[in-house]
Amino acid sequence: MHPFTYYPAITLDDALARIAEPRHVPIGGGTDLLVTIAEQLADPVAVVDVRALEGMLGIASVADGGLRIGASVRLADIAAHDLVRSRFPALASACEQVGTPAIREMATLGGNLCQRPRCWYFRRNIPCLKNGGSGCPAREGENQYLAILEGDPCFIVHPSDPAVALVALDATIEIACTKGRRDVLASEFYVLPRERLDRETVLEDGELVIGIRLPGAAAGGLQRYVKLMQRDAWDFALASLAAVRRVDGEVRLVLGGVGPRPYRIYTSVEEEATSGGLDEETIAGLAERALLDADPLSKNGYKVTMAATLLRDAIRELAAE
Ligand SMILES: Cc1cc2nc3c(=O)[nH]c(=O)nc-3n(C[C@H](O)[C@H](O)[C@H](O)COP(=O)(O)OP(=O)(O)OC[C@H]3O[C@@H](n4cnc5c(N)ncnc54)[C@H](O)[C@@H]3O)c2cc1C
């Protein structure tokens, strides 16, 4: 394994100054970073531990009735937290369905959002667009777990379950670096391969996710996170859906496991899903319309069927409430 220095940061300024240096990267639980170093996909000279920093820990209410979650809070703690479970059950459920108990005990929310994709060509350093190659071997190859939406020219799927719930809950990601701070909506945090291939998020070198804010307007109502996997546990989503009907009546339907970022379906479909009294034909038509842009590869057409099933179930439930 490539050698590197471990640096436990004590203050946020200290951490930001360190990760501003070339090839110094933040580490949370290390459940993905250490693997990518071993796989020669990352070659930091130092990893900066951001798990003990004030402002990146804790879950607290904010004035509008929402919550702020520090980026270093572990997924197991989010899933078990009373305020998350009562106000934002879709997020609690998404965290609860990540990997295994051991992973959830180690993994931080910030690290989960910034984990690298799992495409096996990329992970095994087989030349591909993301690792400096000239084409995408998955296009004609083993693409069964890859994107059906927004994929071209590289068909990665973002693996994060919590990200899907955060987009449906209109969350905001707080980002800091030595030059200052900025907020980015969870729906705008991920970049598509057609925009850039060297990374999956809007983060630039030296930037750190420090917290996630959930707005009070998205608290309560009806919230679901449903995940379909090959195995019952310890697996990534083949397709997942976060469905939210807020107290103010607004609906969000966001798919996971189907593209390089959580895929929010057309707002016109979301609006019609709340109109009530929908018959099965109309529900099926809405699910079909939501997936009009799906463009499956040779071996992943089944994901369109899965996503449509998730959407039909969610729309039926939303319409019945
Ligand atoms: C067997 C297995 C099954 C899994 N199943 C699932 C699953 O079902 N669903 C799912 O969502 N995930 C799954 N995962 C992935 C797992 O959830 C991630 O590895 C984990 O969430 C990463 O969090 P971490 O704190 O360990 O991040 P780290 O490994 O420490 O870091 C990951 C990346 O994020 C960067 N980073 C860390 N913290 C920050 C920060 N605050 N700001 C900016 N960048 C940061 C690091 O530099 C690194 O690039 C699985 C992993 C394994 C090994």
Coordinates of C-alpha atoms and ligand atoms in Angstrom, one line a residue:
M1 CA 0.0 0.0 0.0
H2 CA 1.2 3.5 -0.9
P3 CA 2.7 5.1 2.3
F4 CA 1.1 8.2 3.8
T5 CA 1.1 10.2 7.0
Y6 CA -1.9 10.2 9.4
Y7 CA -2.7 13.6 10.9
P8 CA -5.4 13.9 13.5
A9 CA -6.7 17.5 13.2
I10 CA -7.7 19.2 16.4
T11 CA -9.5 22.4 15.1
L12 CA -11.3 23.1 11.8
D13 CA -8.8 25.8 10.8
D14 CA -6.0 23.3 11.4
A15 CA -7.8 20.7 9.2
L16 CA -8.5 23.2 6.5
A17 CA -4.9 24.4 6.4
R18 CA -3.7 20.8 6.1
I19 CA -6.0 19.8 3.3
A20 CA -5.1 23.0 1.4
E21 CA -1.7 21.4 0.9
P22 CA -1.1 19.2 -2.2
R23 CA -2.2 15.6 -1.8
H24 CA -3.5 16.0 1.7
V25 CA -7.0 14.6 1.9
P26 CA -9.7 14.4 4.6
I27 CA -10.4 11.0 6.2
G28 CA -13.6 10.1 8.1
G29 CA -14.1 6.4 8.9
G30 CA -11.6 5.5 6.2
T31 CA -14.0 2.7 4.9
D32 CA -13.7 3.9 1.3
L33 CA -10.5 6.1 1.3
L34 CA -8.2 3.3 2.6
V35 CA -9.6 0.9 0.0
T36 CA -9.1 3.4 -2.8
I37 CA -5.5 3.9 -1.6
A38 CA -5.0 0.1 -1.6
E39 CA -6.5 0.0 -5.1
Q40 CA -4.1 2.7 -6.3
L41 CA -7.0 5.0 -7.1
A42 CA -5.7 7.6 -4.6
D43 CA -2.2 8.5 -3.6
P44 CA -2.3 11.0 -0.8
V45 CA 0.9 11.9 1.1
A46 CA -1.2 12.6 4.2
V47 CA -4.7 11.8 5.4
V48 CA -6.2 14.4 7.7
D49 CA -8.6 12.9 10.3
V50 CA -11.7 15.2 10.6
R51 CA -13.7 13.2 13.1
A52 CA -12.9 15.1 16.2
L53 CA -13.6 18.6 15.0
E54 CA -16.1 20.9 16.8
G55 CA -18.7 21.9 14.3
M56 CA -18.5 18.6 12.5
L57 CA -20.0 16.6 15.3
G58 CA -23.5 16.5 16.7
I59 CA -27.0 16.7 15.6
A60 CA -28.9 19.9 16.6
S61 CA -32.2 21.6 15.9
V62 CA -32.2 24.8 14.0
A63 CA -34.5 27.7 14.3
D64 CA -36.8 26.8 11.3
G65 CA -37.6 23.4 12.8
G66 CA -35.0 21.6 10.8
L67 CA -31.8 19.9 11.8
R68 CA -28.0 20.4 11.3
I69 CA -25.9 17.3 11.2
G70 CA -22.2 17.5 11.5
A71 CA -20.4 15.9 8.6
S72 CA -18.4 13.6 10.9
V73 CA -21.4 12.1 12.6
R74 CA -21.5 8.4 12.0
L75 CA -24.3 6.8 9.9
A76 CA -25.3 4.5 12.8
D77 CA -25.7 7.6 15.1
I78 CA -27.9 9.3 12.5
A79 CA -30.0 6.3 12.0
A80 CA -30.6 5.9 15.7
H81 CA -31.1 9.6 16.6
D82 CA -34.6 10.4 17.9
L83 CA -34.9 13.8 16.1
V84 CA -33.8 12.3 12.8
R85 CA -36.1 9.4 13.2
S86 CA -39.1 11.6 14.1
R87 CA -38.6 14.5 11.7
F88 CA -36.6 13.0 8.8
P89 CA -37.4 9.3 8.8
A90 CA -36.3 9.0 5.1
L91 CA -32.8 9.9 6.1
A92 CA -32.8 7.6 9.1
S93 CA -34.0 4.8 6.9
A94 CA -31.4 5.5 4.2
C95 CA -28.6 5.5 6.8
E96 CA -29.9 2.3 8.4
Q97 CA -29.8 0.5 5.0
V98 CA -26.1 1.3 4.3
G99 CA -23.9 -1.8 4.1
T100 CA -23.5 -3.6 7.4
P101 CA -23.6 -2.5 11.1
A102 CA -19.8 -2.4 11.2
I103 CA -19.7 0.0 8.2
R104 CA -22.3 2.2 9.7
E105 CA -20.4 2.4 13.0
M106 CA -17.3 3.6 11.1
A107 CA -18.6 5.6 8.2
T108 CA -19.3 9.3 8.5
L109 CA -22.0 11.2 6.6
G110 CA -19.4 13.4 4.9
G111 CA -17.3 10.5 3.8
N112 CA -20.4 8.7 2.6
L113 CA -21.4 11.6 0.3
C114 CA -17.9 11.8 -1.1
Q115 CA -17.2 8.1 -1.6
R116 CA -15.9 7.0 -5.0
P117 CA -18.1 5.0 -7.4
R118 CA -18.0 1.3 -7.5
C119 CA -17.8 0.6 -11.3
W120 CA -15.5 -2.5 -11.3
Y121 CA -13.5 -1.3 -14.4
F122 CA -12.7 1.9 -12.5
R123 CA -12.0 0.1 -9.2
R124 CA -9.8 -2.5 -10.8
N125 CA -7.8 0.1 -12.7
I126 CA -8.8 -1.2 -16.1
P127 CA -8.4 1.7 -18.5
C128 CA -11.6 3.8 -18.5
L129 CA -12.6 7.4 -18.9
K130 CA -12.3 8.1 -15.1
N131 CA -8.8 6.7 -14.7
G132 CA -7.1 8.2 -17.8
G133 CA -8.2 5.7 -20.4
S134 CA -9.7 6.7 -23.7
G135 CA -13.1 4.9 -23.6
C136 CA -15.7 3.3 -21.4
P137 CA -15.2 -0.5 -21.3
A138 CA -18.6 -0.9 -19.6
R139 CA -20.5 0.4 -22.6
E140 CA -20.2 -3.0 -24.3
G141 CA -19.0 -4.9 -21.2
E142 CA -20.2 -5.9 -17.8
N143 CA -22.6 -3.1 -17.2
Q144 CA -25.4 -4.7 -15.2
Y145 CA -24.9 -2.5 -12.1
L146 CA -24.4 0.7 -13.9
A147 CA -26.4 3.8 -14.9
I148 CA -29.6 3.9 -16.9
L149 CA -30.0 7.6 -16.6
E150 CA -27.6 10.6 -17.2
G151 CA -24.7 8.2 -17.8
D152 CA -23.1 9.0 -21.1
P153 CA -20.0 9.0 -21.6
C154 CA -19.3 7.2 -18.3
F155 CA -21.9 5.0 -16.6
I156 CA -21.0 5.2 -13.0
V157 CA -23.7 5.0 -10.3
H158 CA -23.3 7.1 -7.2
P159 CA -23.3 4.5 -4.3
S160 CA -24.6 6.8 -1.5
D161 CA -28.0 5.9 0.0
P162 CA -28.1 9.0 2.3
A163 CA -27.5 11.3 -0.7
V164 CA -30.8 10.2 -2.3
A165 CA -32.7 11.0 0.9
L166 CA -30.9 14.3 1.3
V167 CA -31.9 15.4 -2.2
A168 CA -35.6 14.5 -1.5
L169 CA -35.4 16.5 1.7
D170 CA -34.0 19.6 0.0
A171 CA -30.9 19.5 2.2
T172 CA -28.0 21.9 2.0
I173 CA -24.4 20.8 2.2
E174 CA -22.0 23.2 4.1
I175 CA -18.6 23.4 2.6
A176 CA -15.4 25.1 4.0
C177 CA -11.9 25.8 2.8
T178 CA -9.2 28.2 3.9
K179 CA -10.7 30.9 1.7
G180 CA -14.2 30.8 3.3
R181 CA -17.4 28.9 3.2
R182 CA -20.2 28.1 0.8
D183 CA -23.5 26.3 0.8
V184 CA -24.6 23.9 -2.0
L185 CA -28.0 22.2 -2.3
A186 CA -27.7 18.5 -2.1
S187 CA -29.4 18.4 -5.6
E188 CA -26.5 20.4 -7.0
F189 CA -23.6 18.6 -5.1
Y190 CA -22.9 15.9 -7.7
V191 CA -21.5 16.6 -11.2
L192 CA -22.3 14.4 -14.2
P193 CA -19.6 12.6 -16.1
R194 CA -20.4 14.8 -19.1
E195 CA -19.4 17.8 -17.0
R196 CA -16.2 16.4 -15.5
L197 CA -14.7 13.0 -15.2
D198 CA -12.0 13.4 -12.6
R199 CA -14.4 13.7 -9.6
E200 CA -18.1 13.2 -8.8
T201 CA -18.9 16.2 -6.7
V202 CA -18.5 20.0 -6.9
L203 CA -15.8 19.9 -4.2
E204 CA -12.5 21.4 -5.3
D205 CA -9.1 20.4 -3.8
G206 CA -8.9 21.7 -0.2
E207 CA -12.6 21.8 0.4
L208 CA -14.3 20.0 3.2
V209 CA -17.9 19.1 3.8
I210 CA -18.5 20.3 7.4
G211 CA -22.3 19.8 7.9
I212 CA -25.6 19.1 6.3
R213 CA -28.7 21.2 7.0
L214 CA -32.2 19.8 6.7
P215 CA -35.0 22.5 6.3
G216 CA -37.9 22.6 8.7
A217 CA -40.3 22.7 5.7
A218 CA -39.2 19.1 4.8
A219 CA -39.7 17.7 8.3
G220 CA -42.5 15.2 9.0
G221 CA -45.2 14.4 6.4
L222 CA -44.9 11.1 4.6
Q223 CA -41.3 9.9 4.1
R224 CA -40.0 6.7 2.7
Y225 CA -36.7 5.3 1.6
V226 CA -37.0 2.0 -0.3
K227 CA -33.9 0.1 -1.5
L228 CA -33.8 -2.9 -3.9
M229 CA -30.6 -5.0 -3.6
Q230 CA -29.4 -8.3 -5.0
R231 CA -28.9 -9.5 -1.4
D232 CA -31.0 -8.6 1.6
A233 CA -28.2 -6.8 3.3
W234 CA -24.5 -5.7 2.8
D235 CA -25.2 -4.5 -0.7
F236 CA -25.5 -1.4 -2.8
A237 CA -28.8 -0.3 -4.3
L238 CA -29.7 -1.7 -7.7
A239 CA -32.4 0.9 -7.5
S240 CA -33.8 2.9 -4.6
L241 CA -36.4 5.6 -4.1
A242 CA -36.8 8.4 -1.6
A243 CA -40.4 9.6 -1.6
V244 CA -41.5 12.6 0.5
R245 CA -44.8 14.3 0.8
R246 CA -44.2 17.3 2.9
V247 CA -46.7 18.8 5.3
D248 CA -47.2 21.7 2.9
G249 CA -48.3 19.2 0.2
E250 CA -45.2 19.3 -1.9
V251 CA -43.8 16.0 -3.2
R252 CA -40.3 14.9 -4.0
L253 CA -39.5 11.6 -5.8
V254 CA -35.7 10.8 -6.1
L255 CA -34.2 7.7 -7.5
G256 CA -30.9 6.2 -6.4
G257 CA -28.7 3.4 -7.9
V258 CA -29.7 4.4 -11.4
G259 CA -27.3 7.2 -12.3
P260 CA -24.1 9.2 -11.4
R261 CA -26.2 11.4 -9.1
P262 CA -29.5 11.0 -7.2
Y263 CA -32.1 11.4 -10.0
R264 CA -35.0 13.7 -9.2
I265 CA -37.9 12.9 -11.5
Y266 CA -39.9 15.6 -13.4
T267 CA -41.7 18.0 -11.1
S268 CA -44.8 17.6 -13.3
V269 CA -45.0 13.9 -12.3
E270 CA -44.4 14.8 -8.6
E271 CA -47.3 17.4 -8.8
E272 CA -49.7 14.9 -10.5
A273 CA -48.8 12.3 -8.0
T274 CA -50.6 14.4 -5.3
S275 CA -53.8 14.9 -7.2
G276 CA -55.5 12.0 -5.4
G277 CA -57.9 9.3 -6.7
L278 CA -55.4 8.0 -9.3
D279 CA -56.3 4.7 -10.9
E280 CA -53.7 2.0 -11.7
E281 CA -53.5 3.0 -15.4
T282 CA -52.7 6.7 -14.5
I283 CA -50.2 5.6 -11.8
A284 CA -48.4 3.3 -14.4
G285 CA -48.4 6.2 -16.9
L286 CA -46.8 8.6 -14.4
A287 CA -44.1 6.0 -13.6
E288 CA -43.5 5.5 -17.3
R289 CA -43.3 9.3 -17.9
A290 CA -40.8 9.6 -15.0
L291 CA -38.4 7.2 -16.8
L292 CA -38.8 8.6 -20.3
D293 CA -35.1 9.5 -20.4
A294 CA -33.9 6.1 -19.2
D295 CA -31.4 4.7 -21.7
P296 CA -30.3 1.3 -20.4
L297 CA -27.1 -0.5 -21.5
S298 CA -27.0 -4.1 -22.8
K299 CA -27.3 -5.7 -19.4
N300 CA -29.2 -3.3 -17.1
G301 CA -32.6 -2.9 -18.6
Y302 CA -34.0 -4.6 -15.5
K303 CA -33.2 -1.4 -13.6
V304 CA -35.9 0.4 -15.6
T305 CA -38.4 -2.2 -14.4
M306 CA -37.2 -1.9 -10.8
A307 CA -37.4 1.9 -10.8
A308 CA -40.9 1.8 -12.4
T309 CA -42.1 -0.6 -9.7
L310 CA -40.6 1.6 -6.9
L311 CA -42.3 4.7 -8.5
R312 CA -45.7 3.0 -8.9
D313 CA -45.7 1.9 -5.3
A314 CA -44.7 5.3 -4.0
I315 CA -47.2 7.2 -6.2
R316 CA -50.0 4.8 -5.1
E317 CA -49.2 5.5 -1.5
L318 CA -48.8 9.2 -1.9
A319 CA -52.1 9.5 -3.8
A320 CA -54.0 7.4 -1.2
E321 CA -52.9 9.6 1.8
Ligands
LIG1 C1 -19.0 -3.9 2.1 C2 -19.5 -2.4 1.9 C3 -20.8 -2.2 1.6 C4 -21.3 -0.9 1.5 N1 -22.6 -0.7 1.2 C5 -23.0 0.6 1.1 C6 -24.4 0.9 0.9 O1 -25.2 0.0 0.8 N2 -24.8 2.2 0.8 C7 -23.9 3.2 0.9 O2 -24.3 4.4 0.8 N3 -22.6 3.0 1.0 C8 -22.1 1.7 1.1 N4 -20.8 1.5 1.3 C9 -19.9 2.6 1.3 C10 -19.7 3.1 2.7 O3 -20.9 3.6 3.1 C11 -18.6 4.2 2.6 O4 -17.4 3.6 2.4 C12 -18.6 5.2 3.8 O5 -19.9 5.8 3.9 C13 -17.6 6.2 3.6 O6 -17.6 7.0 4.8 P1 -16.2 7.2 5.6 O7 -16.4 8.1 6.7 O8 -15.6 5.9 5.9 O9 -15.3 7.9 4.4 P2 -13.8 7.8 4.1 O10 -13.5 6.5 3.6 O11 -13.0 8.3 5.2 O12 -13.7 8.9 2.9 C14 -14.3 8.7 1.7 C15 -14.0 9.8 0.7 O13 -14.6 11.0 1.2 C16 -13.6 12.0 1.5 N5 -14.0 12.7 2.7 C17 -14.2 12.1 3.9 N6 -14.8 13.0 4.8 C18 -14.9 14.1 4.0 C19 -15.5 15.4 4.3 N7 -16.0 15.7 5.5 N8 -15.5 16.3 3.3 C20 -15.0 16.0 2.1 N9 -14.5 14.9 1.8 C21 -14.5 13.9 2.7 C22 -12.3 11.2 1.6 O14 -11.1 12.0 1.3 C23 -12.5 10.1 0.6 O15 -12.3 10.6 -0.7 C24 -20.3 0.2 1.5 C25 -19.0 -0.1 1.7 C26 -18.5 -1.4 1.9 C27 -17.1 -1.6 2.2

